[in-house]
Short mmCIF file of C-alpha atoms in Angstrom, two decimals:
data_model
loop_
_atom_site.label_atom_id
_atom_site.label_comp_id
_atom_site.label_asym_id
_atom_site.label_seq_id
_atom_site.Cartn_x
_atom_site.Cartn_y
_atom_site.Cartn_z
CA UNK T 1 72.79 -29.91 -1.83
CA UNK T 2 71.34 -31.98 0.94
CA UNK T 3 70.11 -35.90 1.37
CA UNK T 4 67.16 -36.75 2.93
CA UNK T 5 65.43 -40.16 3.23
CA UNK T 6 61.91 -39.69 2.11
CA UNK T 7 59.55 -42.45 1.98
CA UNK T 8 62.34 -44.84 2.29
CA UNK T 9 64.41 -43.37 -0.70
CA UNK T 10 67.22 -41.09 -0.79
CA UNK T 11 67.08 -37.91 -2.83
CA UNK T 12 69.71 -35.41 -3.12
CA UNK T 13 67.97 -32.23 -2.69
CA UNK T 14 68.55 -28.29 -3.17
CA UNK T 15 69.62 -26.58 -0.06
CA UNK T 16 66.42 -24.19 -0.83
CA UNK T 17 63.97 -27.11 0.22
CA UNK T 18 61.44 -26.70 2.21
CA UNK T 19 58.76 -29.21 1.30
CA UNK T 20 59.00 -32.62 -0.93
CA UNK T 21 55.68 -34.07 -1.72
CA UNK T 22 54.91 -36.79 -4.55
CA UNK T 23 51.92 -36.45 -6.99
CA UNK T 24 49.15 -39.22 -7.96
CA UNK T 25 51.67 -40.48 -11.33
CA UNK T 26 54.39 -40.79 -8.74
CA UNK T 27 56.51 -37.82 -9.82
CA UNK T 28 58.59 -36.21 -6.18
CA UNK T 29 58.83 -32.48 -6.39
CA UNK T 30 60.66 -30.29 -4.02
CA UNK T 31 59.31 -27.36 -3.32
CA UNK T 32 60.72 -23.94 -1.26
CA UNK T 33 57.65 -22.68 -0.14
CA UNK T 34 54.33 -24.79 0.66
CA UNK T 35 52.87 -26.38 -2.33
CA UNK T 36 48.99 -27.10 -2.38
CA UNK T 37 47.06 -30.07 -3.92
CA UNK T 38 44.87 -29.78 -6.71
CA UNK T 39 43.49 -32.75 -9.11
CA UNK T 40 46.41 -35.21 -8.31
CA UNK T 41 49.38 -32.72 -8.56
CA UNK T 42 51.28 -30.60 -5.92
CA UNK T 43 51.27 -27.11 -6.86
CA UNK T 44 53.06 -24.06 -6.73
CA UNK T 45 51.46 -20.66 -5.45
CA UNK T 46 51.95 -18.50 -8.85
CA UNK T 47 54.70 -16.31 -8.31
CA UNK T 48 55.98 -17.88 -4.85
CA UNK T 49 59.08 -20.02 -4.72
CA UNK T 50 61.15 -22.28 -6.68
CA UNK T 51 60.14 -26.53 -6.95
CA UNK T 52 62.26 -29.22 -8.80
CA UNK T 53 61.04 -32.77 -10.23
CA UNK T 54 63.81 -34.75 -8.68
CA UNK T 55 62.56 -38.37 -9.42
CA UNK T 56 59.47 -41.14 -8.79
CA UNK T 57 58.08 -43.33 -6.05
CA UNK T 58 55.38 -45.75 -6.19
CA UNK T 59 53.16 -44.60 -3.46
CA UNK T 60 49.84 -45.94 -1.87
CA UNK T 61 48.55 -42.37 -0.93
CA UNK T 62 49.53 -39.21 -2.42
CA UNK T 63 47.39 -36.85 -1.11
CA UNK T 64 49.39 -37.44 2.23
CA UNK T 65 52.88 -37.32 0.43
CA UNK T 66 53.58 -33.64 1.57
CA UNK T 67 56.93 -33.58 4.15
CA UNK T 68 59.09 -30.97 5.58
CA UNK T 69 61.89 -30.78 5.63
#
C-alpha cells in the first residue's frame, strides 16, 4: 500500500496504481493501467488491468479528474 494526496484527500492506495481518476457521482477509482472516459465514468480497457473504488470526493470537474501517479 501507498498514500497519496489527491485532490486534497488522502487515500491509501494499492502499490499496483497507476492512475486515480474520480467519476461525475464522485466515486475515486484507482486504476493500473490508463482508464478512458465514457458517459460520466472512468473505464477500464476490457481485459487490461486491475481498478479499485477506494472512496468519494465532491468535485467541480470530473472529466479532468484523471492523475498519475
Amino acid at each position: 500500500m501507498k498514500t497519496v494526496i489527491y485532490h486534497g484527500k488522502e487515500f491509501e492506495v494499492n502499490d499496483w496504481v497507476n492512475f486515480i481518476a474520480t467519476d461525475c457521482d464522485g466515486e475515486v477509482w484507482e486504476f493500473e493501467d490508463k482508464p478512458y472516459s465514457s458517459r460520466g465514468y472512468w473505464l477500464n480497457r476490457e481485459q487490461c488491468g486491475k481498478c479499485k473504488r477506494i472512496g468519494s470526493l465532491n468535485i467541480d470537474n470530473w472529466e479532468s479528474s484523471l492523475e498519475e501517479i
